[in-house]
mmCIF file of C-alpha atoms and ligand atoms in Angstrom:
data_model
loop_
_atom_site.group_PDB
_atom_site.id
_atom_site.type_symbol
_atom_site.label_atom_id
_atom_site.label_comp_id
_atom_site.label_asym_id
_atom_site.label_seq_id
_atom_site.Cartn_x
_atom_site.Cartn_y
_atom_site.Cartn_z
ATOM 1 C CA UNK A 175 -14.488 -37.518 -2.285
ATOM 2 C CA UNK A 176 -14.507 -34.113 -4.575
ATOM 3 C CA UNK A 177 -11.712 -31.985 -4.805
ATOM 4 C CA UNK A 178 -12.009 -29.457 -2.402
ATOM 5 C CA UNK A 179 -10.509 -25.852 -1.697
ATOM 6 C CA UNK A 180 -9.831 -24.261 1.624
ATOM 7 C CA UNK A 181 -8.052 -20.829 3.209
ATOM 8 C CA UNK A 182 -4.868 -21.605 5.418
ATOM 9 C CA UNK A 183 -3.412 -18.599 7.403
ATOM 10 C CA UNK A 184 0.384 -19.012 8.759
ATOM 11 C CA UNK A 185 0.165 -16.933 11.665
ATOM 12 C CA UNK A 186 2.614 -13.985 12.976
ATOM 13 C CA UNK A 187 4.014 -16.700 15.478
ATOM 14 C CA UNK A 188 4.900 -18.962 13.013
ATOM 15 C CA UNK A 189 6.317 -16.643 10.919
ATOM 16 C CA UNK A 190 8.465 -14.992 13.385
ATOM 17 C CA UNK A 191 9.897 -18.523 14.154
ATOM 18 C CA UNK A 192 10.955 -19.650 10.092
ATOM 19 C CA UNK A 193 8.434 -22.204 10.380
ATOM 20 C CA UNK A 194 6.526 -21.287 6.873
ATOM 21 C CA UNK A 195 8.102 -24.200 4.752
ATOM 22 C CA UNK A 196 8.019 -26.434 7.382
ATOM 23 C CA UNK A 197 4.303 -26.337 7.717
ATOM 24 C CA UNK A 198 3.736 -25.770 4.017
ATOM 25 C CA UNK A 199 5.665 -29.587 3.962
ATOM 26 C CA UNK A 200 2.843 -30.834 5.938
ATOM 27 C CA UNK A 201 0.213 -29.592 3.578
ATOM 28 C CA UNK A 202 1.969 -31.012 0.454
ATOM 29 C CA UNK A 203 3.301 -34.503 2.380
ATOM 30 C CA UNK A 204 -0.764 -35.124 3.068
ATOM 31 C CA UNK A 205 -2.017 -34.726 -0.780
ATOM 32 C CA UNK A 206 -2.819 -30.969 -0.263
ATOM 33 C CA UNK A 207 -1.333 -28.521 -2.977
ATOM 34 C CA UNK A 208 -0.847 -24.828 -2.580
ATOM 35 C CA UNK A 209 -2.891 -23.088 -5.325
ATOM 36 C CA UNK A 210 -2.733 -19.102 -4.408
ATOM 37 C CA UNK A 211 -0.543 -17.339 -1.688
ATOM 38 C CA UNK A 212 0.082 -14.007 -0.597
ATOM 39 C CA UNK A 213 2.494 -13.323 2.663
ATOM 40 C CA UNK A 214 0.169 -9.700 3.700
ATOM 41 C CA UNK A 215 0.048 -7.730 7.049
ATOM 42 C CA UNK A 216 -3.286 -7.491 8.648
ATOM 43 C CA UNK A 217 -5.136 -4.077 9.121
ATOM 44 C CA UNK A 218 -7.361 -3.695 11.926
ATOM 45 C CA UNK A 219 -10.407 -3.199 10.300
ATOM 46 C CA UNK A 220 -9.473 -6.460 8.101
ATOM 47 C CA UNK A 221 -8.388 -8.941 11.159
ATOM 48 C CA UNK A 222 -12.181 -7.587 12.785
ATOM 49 C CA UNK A 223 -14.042 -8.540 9.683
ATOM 50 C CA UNK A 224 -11.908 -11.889 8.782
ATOM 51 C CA UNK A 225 -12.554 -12.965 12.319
ATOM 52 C CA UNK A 226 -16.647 -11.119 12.953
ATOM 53 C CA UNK A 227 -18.282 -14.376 13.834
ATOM 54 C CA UNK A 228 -16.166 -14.232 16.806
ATOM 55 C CA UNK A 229 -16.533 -10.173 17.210
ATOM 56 C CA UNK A 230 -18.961 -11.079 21.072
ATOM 57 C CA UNK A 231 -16.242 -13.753 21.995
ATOM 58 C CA UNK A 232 -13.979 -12.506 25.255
ATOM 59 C CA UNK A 233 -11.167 -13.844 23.520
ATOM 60 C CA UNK A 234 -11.447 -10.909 20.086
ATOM 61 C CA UNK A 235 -9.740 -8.320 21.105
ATOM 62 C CA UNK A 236 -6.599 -10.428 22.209
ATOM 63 C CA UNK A 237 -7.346 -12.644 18.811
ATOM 64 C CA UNK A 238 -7.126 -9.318 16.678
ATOM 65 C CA UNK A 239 -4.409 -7.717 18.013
ATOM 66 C CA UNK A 240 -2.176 -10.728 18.226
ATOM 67 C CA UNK A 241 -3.362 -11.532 14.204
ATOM 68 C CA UNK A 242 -1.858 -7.553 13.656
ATOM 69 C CA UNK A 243 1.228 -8.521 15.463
ATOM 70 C CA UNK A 244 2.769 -9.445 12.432
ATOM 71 C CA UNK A 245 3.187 -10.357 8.920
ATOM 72 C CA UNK A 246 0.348 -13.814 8.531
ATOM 73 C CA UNK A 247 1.303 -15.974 5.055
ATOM 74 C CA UNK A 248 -1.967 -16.613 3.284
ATOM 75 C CA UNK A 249 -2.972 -19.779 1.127
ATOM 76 C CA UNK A 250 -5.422 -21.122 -0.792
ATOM 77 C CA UNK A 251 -4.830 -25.022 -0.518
ATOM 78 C CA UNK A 252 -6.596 -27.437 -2.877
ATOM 79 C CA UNK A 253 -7.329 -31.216 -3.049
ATOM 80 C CA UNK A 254 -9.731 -33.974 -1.659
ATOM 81 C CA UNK A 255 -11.367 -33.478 1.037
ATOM 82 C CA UNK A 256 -9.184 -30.281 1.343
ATOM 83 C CA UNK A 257 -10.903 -28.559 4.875
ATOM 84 C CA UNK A 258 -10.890 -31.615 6.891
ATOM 85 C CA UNK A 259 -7.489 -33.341 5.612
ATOM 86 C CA UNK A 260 -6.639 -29.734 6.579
ATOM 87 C CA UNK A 261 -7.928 -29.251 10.180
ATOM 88 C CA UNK A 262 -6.311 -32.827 10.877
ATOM 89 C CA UNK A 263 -3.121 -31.737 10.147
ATOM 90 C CA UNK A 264 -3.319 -28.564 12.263
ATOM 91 C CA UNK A 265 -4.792 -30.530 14.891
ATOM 92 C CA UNK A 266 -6.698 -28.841 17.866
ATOM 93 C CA UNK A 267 -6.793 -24.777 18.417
ATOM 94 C CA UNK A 268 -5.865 -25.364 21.803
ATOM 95 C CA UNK A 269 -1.914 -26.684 21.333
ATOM 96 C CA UNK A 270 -2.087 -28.368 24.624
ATOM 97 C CA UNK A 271 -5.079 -30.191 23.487
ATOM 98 C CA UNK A 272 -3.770 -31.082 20.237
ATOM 99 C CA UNK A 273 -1.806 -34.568 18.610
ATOM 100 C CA UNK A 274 1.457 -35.556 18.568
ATOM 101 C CA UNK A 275 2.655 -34.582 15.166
ATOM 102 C CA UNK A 276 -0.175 -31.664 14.095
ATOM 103 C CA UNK A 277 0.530 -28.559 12.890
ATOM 104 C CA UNK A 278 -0.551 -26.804 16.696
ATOM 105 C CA UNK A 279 1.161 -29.656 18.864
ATOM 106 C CA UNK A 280 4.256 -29.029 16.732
ATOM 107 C CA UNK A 281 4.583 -25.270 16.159
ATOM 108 C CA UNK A 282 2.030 -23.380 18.245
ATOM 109 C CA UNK A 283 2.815 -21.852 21.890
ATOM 110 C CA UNK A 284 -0.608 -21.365 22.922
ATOM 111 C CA UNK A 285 -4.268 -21.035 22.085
ATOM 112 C CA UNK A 286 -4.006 -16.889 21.088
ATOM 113 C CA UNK A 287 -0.083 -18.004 19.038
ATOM 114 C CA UNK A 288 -1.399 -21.240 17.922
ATOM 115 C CA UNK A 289 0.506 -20.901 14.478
ATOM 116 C CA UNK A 290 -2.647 -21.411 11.757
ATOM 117 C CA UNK A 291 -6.034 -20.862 11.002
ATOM 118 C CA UNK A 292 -8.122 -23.303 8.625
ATOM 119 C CA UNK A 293 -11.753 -23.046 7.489
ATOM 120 C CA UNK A 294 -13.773 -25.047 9.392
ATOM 121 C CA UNK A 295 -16.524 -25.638 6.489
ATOM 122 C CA UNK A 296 -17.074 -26.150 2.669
ATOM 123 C CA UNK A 297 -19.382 -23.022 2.511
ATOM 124 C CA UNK A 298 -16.619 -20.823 4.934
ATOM 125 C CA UNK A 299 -13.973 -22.136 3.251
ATOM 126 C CA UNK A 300 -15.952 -20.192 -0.108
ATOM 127 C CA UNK A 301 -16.011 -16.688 1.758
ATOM 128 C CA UNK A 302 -12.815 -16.998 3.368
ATOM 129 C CA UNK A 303 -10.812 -17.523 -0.121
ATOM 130 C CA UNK A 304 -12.997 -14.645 -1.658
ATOM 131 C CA UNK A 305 -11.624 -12.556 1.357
ATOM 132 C CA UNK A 306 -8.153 -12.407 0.327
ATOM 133 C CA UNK A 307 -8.044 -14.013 -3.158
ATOM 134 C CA UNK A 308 -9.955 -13.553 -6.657
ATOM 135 C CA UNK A 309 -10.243 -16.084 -9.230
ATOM 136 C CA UNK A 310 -7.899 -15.107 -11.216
ATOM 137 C CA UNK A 311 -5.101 -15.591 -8.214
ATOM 138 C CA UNK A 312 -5.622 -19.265 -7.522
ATOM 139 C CA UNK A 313 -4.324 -21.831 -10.129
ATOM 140 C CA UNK A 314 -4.798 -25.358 -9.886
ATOM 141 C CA UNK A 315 -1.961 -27.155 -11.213
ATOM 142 C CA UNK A 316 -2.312 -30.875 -10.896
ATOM 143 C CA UNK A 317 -2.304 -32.272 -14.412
HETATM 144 P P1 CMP B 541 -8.496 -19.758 14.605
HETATM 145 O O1 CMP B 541 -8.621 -21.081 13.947
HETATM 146 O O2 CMP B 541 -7.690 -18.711 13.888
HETATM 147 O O3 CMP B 541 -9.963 -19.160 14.882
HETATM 148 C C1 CMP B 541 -10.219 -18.224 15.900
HETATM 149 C C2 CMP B 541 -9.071 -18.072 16.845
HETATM 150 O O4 CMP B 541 -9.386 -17.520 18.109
HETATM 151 C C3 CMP B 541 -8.508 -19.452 17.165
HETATM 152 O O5 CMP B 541 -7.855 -19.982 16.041
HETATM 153 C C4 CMP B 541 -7.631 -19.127 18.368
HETATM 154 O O6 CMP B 541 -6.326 -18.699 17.990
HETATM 155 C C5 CMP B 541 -8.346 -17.931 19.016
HETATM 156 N N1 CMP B 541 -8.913 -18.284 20.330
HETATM 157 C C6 CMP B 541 -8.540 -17.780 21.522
HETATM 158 N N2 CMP B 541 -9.263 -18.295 22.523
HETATM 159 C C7 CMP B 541 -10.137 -19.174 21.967
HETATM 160 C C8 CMP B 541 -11.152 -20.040 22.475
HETATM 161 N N3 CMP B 541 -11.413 -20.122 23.775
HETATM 162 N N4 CMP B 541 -11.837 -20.815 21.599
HETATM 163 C C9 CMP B 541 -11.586 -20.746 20.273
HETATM 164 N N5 CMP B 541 -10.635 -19.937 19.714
HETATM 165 C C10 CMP B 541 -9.910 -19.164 20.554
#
């Protein structure tokens, strides 16, 4: 399997609660290495176009303003397989749907506060990096 790269957000929940190193642990305990970061505070007009595929869901409005609620720590994480070992360890977007021991069944309080966001593609996963991140911010570093 090729070494992959995908976006992570820790959201203003998790944030709030101290729970940044504990869920970076879970990237790095399942072979996934942080290769850019950047802790940043949403704008409106950014959280809209981050999240536009959802812009005709009823849930947007709530899903932007919670995303601007806060300060969201943003990574680039790197290694095989990266966006589904990834979306495994976060586990389902709806906490109360997700495993024992995931990121969401762990951390998150509900679907809106559900502590991250991981690309759900190889190709999203491309744009969403290039949101928040050039280049020459992301170093790999395993020799
Ligand atoms: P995230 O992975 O950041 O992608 C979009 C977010 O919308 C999702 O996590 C949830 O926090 C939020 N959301 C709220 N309601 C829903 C829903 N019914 N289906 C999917 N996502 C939802």
């Amino acid at each position: 399997m090729a070494i992959q790269r995908t976006l992570s957000i820790i959201k203003p929940d998790a944030v709030s609660k101290n729970c940044i190193g504990k869920i970076i642990s879970r990237f790095e305990d399942n072979g996934l290495s942080v290769v850019a970061s950047r802790f940043h505070k949403l704008s409106t007009c950014e959280a809209e176009s981050f999240y536009s595929v959802h812009k005709e869901r009823s849930f947007f409005r709530d899903l932007i303003n919670f995303m601007i609620s806060g300060p969201v720590f943003i990574q680039v994480l790197e290694g095989e397989n990266a966006v589904q070992i990834n979306r495994n360890i976060m586990g389902d977007t709806d906490p109360k749907k997700a495993k024992k021991g995931t990121i969401r069944a762990d951390f998150a309080d509900s679907i809106d506060a559900n502590a991250v966001h991981g690309s759900d593609s190889e190709e999203n996963a491309k744009n969403e990096i290039a949101f928040f991140f050039s280049e020459m911010e992301i170093h790999s570093h395993k020799l």
